[in-house]
Coordinates of C-alpha atoms in Angstrom, one line a residue:
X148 CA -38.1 8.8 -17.0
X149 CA -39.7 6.8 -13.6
X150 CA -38.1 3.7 -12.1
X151 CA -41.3 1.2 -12.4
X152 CA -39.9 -1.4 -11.1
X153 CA -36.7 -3.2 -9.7
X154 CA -36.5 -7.3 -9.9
X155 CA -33.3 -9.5 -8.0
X156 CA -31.6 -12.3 -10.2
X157 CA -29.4 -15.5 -8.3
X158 CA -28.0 -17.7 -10.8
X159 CA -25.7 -19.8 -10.6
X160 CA -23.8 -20.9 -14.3
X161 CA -20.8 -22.3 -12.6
X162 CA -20.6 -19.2 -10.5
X163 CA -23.2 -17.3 -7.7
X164 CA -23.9 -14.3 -9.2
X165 CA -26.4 -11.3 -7.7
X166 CA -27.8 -9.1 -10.4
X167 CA -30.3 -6.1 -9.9
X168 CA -32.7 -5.1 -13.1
X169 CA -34.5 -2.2 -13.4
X170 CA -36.9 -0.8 -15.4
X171 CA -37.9 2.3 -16.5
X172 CA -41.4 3.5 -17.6
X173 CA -40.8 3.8 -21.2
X174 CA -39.4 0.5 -21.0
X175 CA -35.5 0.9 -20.7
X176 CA -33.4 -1.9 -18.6
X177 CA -30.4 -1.6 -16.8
X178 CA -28.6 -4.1 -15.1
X179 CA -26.6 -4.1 -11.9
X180 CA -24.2 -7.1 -10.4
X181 CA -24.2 -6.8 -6.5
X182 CA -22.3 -10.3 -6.1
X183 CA -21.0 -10.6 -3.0
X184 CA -19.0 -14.5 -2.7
X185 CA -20.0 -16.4 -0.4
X186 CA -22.3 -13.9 0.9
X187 CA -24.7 -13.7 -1.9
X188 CA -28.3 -14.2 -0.2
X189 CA -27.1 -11.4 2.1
X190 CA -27.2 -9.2 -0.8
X191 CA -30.1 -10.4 -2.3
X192 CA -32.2 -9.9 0.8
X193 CA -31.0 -6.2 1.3
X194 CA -31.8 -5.2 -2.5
X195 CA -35.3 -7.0 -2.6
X196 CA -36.6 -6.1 0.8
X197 CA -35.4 -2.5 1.9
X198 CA -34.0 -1.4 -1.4
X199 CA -36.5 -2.2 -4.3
X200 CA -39.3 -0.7 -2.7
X201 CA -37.8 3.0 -2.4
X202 CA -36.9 2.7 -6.1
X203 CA -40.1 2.8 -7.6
X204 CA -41.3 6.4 -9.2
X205 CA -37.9 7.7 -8.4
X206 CA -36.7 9.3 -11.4
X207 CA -34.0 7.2 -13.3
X208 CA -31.5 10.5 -14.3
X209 CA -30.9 11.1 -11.1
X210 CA -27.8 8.8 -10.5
X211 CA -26.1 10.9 -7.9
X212 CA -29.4 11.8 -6.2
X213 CA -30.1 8.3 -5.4
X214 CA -26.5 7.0 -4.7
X215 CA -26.5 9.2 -1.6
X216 CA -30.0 8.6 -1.4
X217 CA -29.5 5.1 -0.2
X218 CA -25.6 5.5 1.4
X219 CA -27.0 8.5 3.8
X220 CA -30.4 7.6 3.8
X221 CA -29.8 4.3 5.2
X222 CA -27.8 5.5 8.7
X223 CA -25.8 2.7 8.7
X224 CA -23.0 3.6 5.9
X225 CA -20.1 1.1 4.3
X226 CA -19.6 -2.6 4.6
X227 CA -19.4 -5.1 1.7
X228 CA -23.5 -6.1 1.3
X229 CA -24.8 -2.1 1.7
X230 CA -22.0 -0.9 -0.8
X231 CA -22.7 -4.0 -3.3
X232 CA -26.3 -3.3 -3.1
X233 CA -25.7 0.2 -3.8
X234 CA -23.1 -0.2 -6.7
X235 CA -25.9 -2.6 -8.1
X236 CA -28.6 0.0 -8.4
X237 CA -26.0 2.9 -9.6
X238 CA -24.5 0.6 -12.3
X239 CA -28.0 0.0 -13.9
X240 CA -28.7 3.7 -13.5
X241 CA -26.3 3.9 -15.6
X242 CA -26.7 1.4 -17.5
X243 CA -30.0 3.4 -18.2
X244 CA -28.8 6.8 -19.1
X245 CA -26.4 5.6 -21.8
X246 CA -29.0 3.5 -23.4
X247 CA -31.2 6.5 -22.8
X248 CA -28.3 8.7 -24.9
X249 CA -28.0 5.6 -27.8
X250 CA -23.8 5.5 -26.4
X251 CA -21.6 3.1 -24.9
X252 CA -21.3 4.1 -21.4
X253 CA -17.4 5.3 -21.7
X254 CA -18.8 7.8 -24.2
X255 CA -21.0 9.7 -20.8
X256 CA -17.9 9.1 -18.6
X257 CA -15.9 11.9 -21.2
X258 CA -14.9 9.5 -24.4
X259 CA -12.1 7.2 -24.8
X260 CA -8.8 7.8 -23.5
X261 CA -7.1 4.8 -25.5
X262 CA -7.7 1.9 -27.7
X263 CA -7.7 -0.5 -24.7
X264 CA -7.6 -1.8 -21.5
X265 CA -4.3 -3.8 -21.1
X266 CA -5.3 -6.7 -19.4
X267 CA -3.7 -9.3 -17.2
X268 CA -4.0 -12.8 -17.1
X269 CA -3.5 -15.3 -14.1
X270 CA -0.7 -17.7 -14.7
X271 CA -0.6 -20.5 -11.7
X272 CA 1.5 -24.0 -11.1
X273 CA 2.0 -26.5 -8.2
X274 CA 5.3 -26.2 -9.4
X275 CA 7.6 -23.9 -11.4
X276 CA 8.0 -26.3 -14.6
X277 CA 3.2 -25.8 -14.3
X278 CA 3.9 -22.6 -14.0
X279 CA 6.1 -22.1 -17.1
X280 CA 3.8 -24.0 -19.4
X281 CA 0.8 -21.6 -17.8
X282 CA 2.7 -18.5 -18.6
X283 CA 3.2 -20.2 -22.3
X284 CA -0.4 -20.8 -22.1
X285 CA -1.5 -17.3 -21.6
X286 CA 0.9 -15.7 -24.1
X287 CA -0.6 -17.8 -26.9
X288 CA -4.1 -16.7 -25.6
X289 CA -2.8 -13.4 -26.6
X290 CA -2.3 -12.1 -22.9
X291 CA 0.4 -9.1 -23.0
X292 CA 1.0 -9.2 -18.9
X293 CA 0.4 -11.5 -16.5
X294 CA 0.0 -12.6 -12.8
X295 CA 2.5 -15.2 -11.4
X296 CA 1.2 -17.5 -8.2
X297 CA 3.3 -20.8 -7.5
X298 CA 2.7 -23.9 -5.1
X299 CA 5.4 -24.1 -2.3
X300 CA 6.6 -27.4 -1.7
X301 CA 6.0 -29.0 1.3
X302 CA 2.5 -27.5 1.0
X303 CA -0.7 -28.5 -0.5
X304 CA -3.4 -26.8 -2.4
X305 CA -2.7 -22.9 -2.2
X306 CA -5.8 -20.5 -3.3
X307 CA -4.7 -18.9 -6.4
X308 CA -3.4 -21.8 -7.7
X309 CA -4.9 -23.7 -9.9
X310 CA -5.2 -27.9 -9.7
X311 CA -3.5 -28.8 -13.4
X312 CA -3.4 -26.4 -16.5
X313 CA -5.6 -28.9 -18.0
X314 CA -6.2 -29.7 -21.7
X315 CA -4.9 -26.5 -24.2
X316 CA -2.9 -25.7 -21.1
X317 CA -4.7 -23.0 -19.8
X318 CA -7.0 -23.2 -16.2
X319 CA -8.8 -20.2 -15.3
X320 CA -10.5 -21.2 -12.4
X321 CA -8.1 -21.7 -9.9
X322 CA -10.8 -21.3 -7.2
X323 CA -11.7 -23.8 -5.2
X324 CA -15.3 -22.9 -4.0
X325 CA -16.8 -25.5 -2.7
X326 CA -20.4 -27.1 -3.4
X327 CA -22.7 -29.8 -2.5
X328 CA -25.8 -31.1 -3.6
X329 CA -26.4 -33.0 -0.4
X330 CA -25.5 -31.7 2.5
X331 CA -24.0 -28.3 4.0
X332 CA -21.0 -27.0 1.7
X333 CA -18.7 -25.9 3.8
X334 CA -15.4 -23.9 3.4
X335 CA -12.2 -25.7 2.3
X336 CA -9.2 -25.1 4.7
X337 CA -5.9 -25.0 3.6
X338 CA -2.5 -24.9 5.8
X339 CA 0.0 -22.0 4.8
X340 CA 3.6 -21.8 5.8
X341 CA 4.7 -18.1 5.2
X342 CA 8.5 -18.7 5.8
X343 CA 8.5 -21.5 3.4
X344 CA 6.4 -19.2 0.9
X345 CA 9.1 -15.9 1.5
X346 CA 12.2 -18.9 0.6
X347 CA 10.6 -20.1 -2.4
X348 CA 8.8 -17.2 -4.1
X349 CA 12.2 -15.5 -5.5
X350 CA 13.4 -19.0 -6.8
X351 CA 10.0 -18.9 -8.7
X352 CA 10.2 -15.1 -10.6
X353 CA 14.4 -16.2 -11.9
X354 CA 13.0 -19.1 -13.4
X355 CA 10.0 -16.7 -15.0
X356 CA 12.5 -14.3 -15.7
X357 CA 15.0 -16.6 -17.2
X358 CA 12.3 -17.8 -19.4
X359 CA 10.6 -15.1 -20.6
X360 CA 12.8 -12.8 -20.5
X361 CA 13.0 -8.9 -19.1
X362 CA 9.6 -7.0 -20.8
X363 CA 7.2 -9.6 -19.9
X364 CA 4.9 -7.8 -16.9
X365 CA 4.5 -9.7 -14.2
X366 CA 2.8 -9.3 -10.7
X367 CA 2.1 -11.2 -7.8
X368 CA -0.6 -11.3 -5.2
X369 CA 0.7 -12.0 -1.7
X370 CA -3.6 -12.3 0.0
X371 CA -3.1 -10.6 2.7
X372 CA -0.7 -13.5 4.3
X373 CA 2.4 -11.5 5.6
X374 CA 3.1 -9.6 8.2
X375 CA 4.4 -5.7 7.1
X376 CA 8.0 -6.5 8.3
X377 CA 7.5 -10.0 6.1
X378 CA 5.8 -7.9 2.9
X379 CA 8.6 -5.5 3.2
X380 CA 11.0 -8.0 2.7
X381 CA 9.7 -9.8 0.1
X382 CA 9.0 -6.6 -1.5
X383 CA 13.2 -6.3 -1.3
X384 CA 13.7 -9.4 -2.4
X385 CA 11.6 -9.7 -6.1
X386 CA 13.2 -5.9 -6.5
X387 CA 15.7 -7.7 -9.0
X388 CA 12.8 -9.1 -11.2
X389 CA 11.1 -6.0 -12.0
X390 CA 7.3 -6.5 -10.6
X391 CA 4.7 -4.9 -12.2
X392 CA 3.2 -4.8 -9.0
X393 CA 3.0 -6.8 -5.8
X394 CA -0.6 -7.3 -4.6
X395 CA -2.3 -7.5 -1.2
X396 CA 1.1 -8.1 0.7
X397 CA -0.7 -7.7 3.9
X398 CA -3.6 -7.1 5.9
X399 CA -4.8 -3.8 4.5
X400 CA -7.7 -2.6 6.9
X401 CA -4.1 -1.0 8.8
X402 CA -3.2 1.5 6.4
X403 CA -0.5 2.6 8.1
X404 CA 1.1 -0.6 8.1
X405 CA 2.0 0.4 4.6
X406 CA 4.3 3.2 5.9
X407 CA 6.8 0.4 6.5
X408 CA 6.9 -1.6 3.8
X409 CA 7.1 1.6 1.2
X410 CA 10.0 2.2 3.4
X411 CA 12.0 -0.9 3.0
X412 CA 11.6 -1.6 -1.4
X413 CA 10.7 0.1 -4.2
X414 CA 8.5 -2.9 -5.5
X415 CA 5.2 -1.2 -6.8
X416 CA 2.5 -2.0 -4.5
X417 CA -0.9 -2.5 -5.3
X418 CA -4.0 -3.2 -2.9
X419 CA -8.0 -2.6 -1.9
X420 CA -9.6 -5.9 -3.5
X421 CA -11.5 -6.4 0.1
X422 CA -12.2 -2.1 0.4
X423 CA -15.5 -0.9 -0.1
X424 CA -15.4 2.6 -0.2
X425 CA -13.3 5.8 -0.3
X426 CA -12.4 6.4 2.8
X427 CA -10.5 2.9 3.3
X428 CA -7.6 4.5 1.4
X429 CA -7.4 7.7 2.6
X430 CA -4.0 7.3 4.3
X431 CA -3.0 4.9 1.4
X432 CA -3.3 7.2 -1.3
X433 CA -2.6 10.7 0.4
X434 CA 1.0 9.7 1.6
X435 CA 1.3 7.5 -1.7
X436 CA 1.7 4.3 0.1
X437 CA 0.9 2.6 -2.8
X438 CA 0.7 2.7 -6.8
X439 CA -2.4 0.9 -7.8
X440 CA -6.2 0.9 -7.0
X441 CA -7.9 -3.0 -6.7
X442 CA -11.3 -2.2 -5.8
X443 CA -13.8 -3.9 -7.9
X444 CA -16.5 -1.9 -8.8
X445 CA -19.2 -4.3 -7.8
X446 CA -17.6 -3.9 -4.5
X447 CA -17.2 0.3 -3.8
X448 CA -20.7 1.4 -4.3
X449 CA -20.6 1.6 -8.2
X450 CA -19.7 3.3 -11.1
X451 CA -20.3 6.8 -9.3
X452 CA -18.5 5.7 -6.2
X453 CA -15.3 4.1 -8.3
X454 CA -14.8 7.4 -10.8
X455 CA -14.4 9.8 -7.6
X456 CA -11.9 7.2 -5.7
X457 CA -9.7 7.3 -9.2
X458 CA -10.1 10.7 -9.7
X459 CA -8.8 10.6 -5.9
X460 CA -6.3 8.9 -6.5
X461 CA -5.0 10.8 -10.0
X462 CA -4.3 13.7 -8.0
X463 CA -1.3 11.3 -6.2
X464 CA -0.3 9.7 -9.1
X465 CA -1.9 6.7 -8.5
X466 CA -3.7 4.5 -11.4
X467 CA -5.9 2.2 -11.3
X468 CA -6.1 -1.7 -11.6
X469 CA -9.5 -2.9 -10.7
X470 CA -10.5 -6.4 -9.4
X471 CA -11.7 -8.6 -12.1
X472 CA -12.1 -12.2 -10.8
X473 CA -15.0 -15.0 -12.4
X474 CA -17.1 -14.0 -8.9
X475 CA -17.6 -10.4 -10.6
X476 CA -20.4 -10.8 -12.8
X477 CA -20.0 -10.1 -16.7
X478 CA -21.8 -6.8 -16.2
X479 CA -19.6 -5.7 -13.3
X480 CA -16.8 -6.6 -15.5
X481 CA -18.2 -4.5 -18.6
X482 CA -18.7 -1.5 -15.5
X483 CA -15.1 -1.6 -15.0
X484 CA -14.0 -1.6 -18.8
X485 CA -16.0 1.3 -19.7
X486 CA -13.9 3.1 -16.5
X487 CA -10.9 1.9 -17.8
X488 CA -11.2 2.9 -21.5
X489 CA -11.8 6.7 -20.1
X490 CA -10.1 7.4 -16.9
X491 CA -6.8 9.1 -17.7
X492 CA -4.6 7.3 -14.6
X493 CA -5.5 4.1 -15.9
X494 CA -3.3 1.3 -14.9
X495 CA -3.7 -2.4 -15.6
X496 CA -7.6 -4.3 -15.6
X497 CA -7.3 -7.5 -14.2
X498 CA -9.0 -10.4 -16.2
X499 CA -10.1 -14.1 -15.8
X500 CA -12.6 -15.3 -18.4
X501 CA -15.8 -16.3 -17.2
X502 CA -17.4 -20.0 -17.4
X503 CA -19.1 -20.6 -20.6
X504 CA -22.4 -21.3 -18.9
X505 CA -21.7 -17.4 -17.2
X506 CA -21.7 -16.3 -20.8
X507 CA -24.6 -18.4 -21.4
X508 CA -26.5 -16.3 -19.2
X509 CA -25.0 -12.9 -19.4
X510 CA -24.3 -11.8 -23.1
X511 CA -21.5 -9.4 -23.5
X512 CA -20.2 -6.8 -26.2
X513 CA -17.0 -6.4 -24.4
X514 CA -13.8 -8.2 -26.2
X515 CA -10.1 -9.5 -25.7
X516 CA -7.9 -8.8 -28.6
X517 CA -3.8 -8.5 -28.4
X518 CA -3.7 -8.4 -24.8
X519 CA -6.5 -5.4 -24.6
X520 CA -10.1 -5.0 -23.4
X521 CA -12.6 -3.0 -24.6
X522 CA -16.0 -2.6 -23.7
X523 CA -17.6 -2.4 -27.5
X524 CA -20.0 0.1 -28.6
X525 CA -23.4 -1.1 -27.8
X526 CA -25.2 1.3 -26.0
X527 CA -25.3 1.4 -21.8
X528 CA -22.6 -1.4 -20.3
X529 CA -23.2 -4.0 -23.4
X530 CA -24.0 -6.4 -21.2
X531 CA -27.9 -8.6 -21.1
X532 CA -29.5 -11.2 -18.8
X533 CA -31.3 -14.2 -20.2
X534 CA -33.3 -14.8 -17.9
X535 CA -34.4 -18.7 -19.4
X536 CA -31.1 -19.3 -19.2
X537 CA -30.3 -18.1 -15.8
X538 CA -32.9 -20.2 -14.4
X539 CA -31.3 -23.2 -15.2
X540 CA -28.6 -23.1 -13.1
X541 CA -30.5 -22.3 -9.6
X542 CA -28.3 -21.1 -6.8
X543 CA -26.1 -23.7 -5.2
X544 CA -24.0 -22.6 -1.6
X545 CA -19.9 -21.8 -2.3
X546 CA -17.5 -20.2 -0.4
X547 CA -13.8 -19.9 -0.4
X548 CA -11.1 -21.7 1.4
X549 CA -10.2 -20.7 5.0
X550 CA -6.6 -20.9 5.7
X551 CA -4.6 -22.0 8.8
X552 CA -1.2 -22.5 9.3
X553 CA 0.6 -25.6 9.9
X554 CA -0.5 -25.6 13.5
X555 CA -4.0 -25.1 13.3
X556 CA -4.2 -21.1 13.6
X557 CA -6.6 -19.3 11.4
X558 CA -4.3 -17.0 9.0
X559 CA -5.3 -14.4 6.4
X560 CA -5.3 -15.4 3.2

């Protein structure tokens, strides 16, 4: 079974999204998402010219062949566009070889390991009476655990926040990417007051707790904005609510700057959204500086690439909890679900539905019942591109917010 031939897709249904189809000689597809935001055309360029044309006769089975084929191959290893790229091309391999086999992909990945993914849904408010009614929200939309993000007064707009729940109460896309039709779009900015954010953030989890009551699982994403002294602390302080896990607390590219915060709380901690491969975590999981995984799998080279970092991470006693955002294309989204459903250390998959237009384009098997994923049982990832329907909604330039604190300084966010 030869690779004959290897086409990029940028669409653009309320989201910019990177996919990779290939297609084998006897006339199998596979589809890959190599989304990159805010750096999509960057990917799309290093697929179509320097990785498409060494595809062709390469024989389709060989899944680990060609993922070190292009990570060695290339010389220049790692980095967000070569390891979305690759993950693209793996996870339509894939793809591939469970159609090939007439099974879901979990079933080639060693069967199920549960009914379903638990799931998590992002609850947001500008304030904490918002943020009640969000939490309401997603607990009627059947949500078992979910993420708690808050406004903090004296502040505006915060990424990961969402502008209003909106009508049925619920707002998913709490992202504000910015576009324009006529002129350059250009990043939002925001200003961030991490001292004002450390004061109000345990206010926030009594009232959730208060509310809802001691089982609920909650978590928390910090972005990257503290310091590890400032993550450690707030770490200490939400001990008393019970986190399911406290996200990205700081800049992770220091792993040893976890040593100290693992020191100071017992808060799970939970991190490697902006990782792109293995060896990012190497101090992180070896001296079990944290307890969850949050690479995407669009992001860390692929399906290949994401089963050895778990199986990693197992060894430690570390689980899983892989990035799921709306700039993670439904079939990197079904990729991670059929991980989820067969891994043993699985953790917690994160979930924000995708833009009906998305699902316009991209049709999906995968499906949300009492608070659990599960990839469904069509053969390969369950996931198809219309392509008449992608080409309605051409590309259109996005990117995230850039934040800076209250006197002008760039900050992580």
């Amino acid at each position: 079974m030869k690779i004959r031939s290897a086409d990029v897709n940028v669409t653009s249904p309320g989201r910019n999204f990177v996919t990779l189809r290939i297609t084998t000689d006897d006339g199998l597809t596979g589809l890959g998402d190599a989304t990159l935001n805010g750096r999509e055309l960057a990917v799309r360029s290093y697929l179509a010219d320097h990785v498409v044309p060494l595809l062709t006769g390469r024989d389709a089975g060989r899944i680990e062949d060609t993922w070190q084929y292009l990570y060695r191959g290339g010389y220049w290893r790692r980095g967000p566009v070569t390891m979305a790229a690759i993950a693209a091309v793996d996870t339509a391999l894939w793809d591939i070889k469970a159609k090939a086999a007439g099974m879901p992909l979990y079933q080639l990945l060693g069967g199920r390991s549960r009914r379903g993914a638990l799931a998590y849904g992002h609850a947001s408010g500008q304030d904490i009476p918002e943020l009640l009614d969000s939490v309401r929200a997603h607990l009627a939309d059947g949500f078992q655990a979910v993420r708690i993000q808050s406004g903090v007064p004296g502040l505006g707009p915060v990424y990961g926040v969402a502008a209003g729940t909106g009508s049925g109460g619920t707002r998913y896309d709490y992202e504000p990417a910015r576009r324009s039709a006529d002129g350059p779009a250009l990043p939002v900015e925001e200003t961030w007051d991490t001292r004002a954010y450390l004061r109000h953030l345990p206010r926030v989890f009594d009232a959730v707790r208060q509310e809802f009551g001691p089982e609920l699982p909650l978590l928390h994403d910090g972005h990257h904005r503290m310091t590890p002294i400032q993550a450690a602390r707030l770490g200490r302080d939400l001990e008393p609510y019970d986190l399911f896990w406290l996200e990205d607390a700081t800049p992770s590219e220091d792993q040893a700057a976890w040593r100290l915060i693992r020191g100071h709380t017992t808060t799970p901690l939970a991190t490697g959204e902006v990782f792109n491969s293995a060896y990012d975590y190497t101090t992180l999981i070896s001296e079990r500086l944290i307890d969850y995984v949050r690479s995407a799998v669009t992001h860390t080279g692929g399906i290949t690439a994401m089963r050895k970092l778990l199986d990693l991470a197992a060894l430690y006693g570390i689980k899983s909890g892989l990035h799921g955002p709306t700039d993670v294309s439904p079939v990197g989204m079904a990729a991670a679900l059929h991980l989820d459903l067969a891994i043993h250390n699985f953790g917690i998959q994160e979930y924000m539905r995708h833009d009906p237009r998305t699902l316009e384009v991209f049709r999906t098997s995968y499906t949300f019942q009492d608070g659990l994923l599960h990839p469904g049982e069509t053969p390969g990832l369950g996931v198809e591109l219309d392509d008449e329907a992608a080409a309605r909604f051409p590309y259109t330039p996005a990117y995230l917010p850039v934040n800076r604190l209250r006197d002008g300084t760039v900050h992580d966010w």
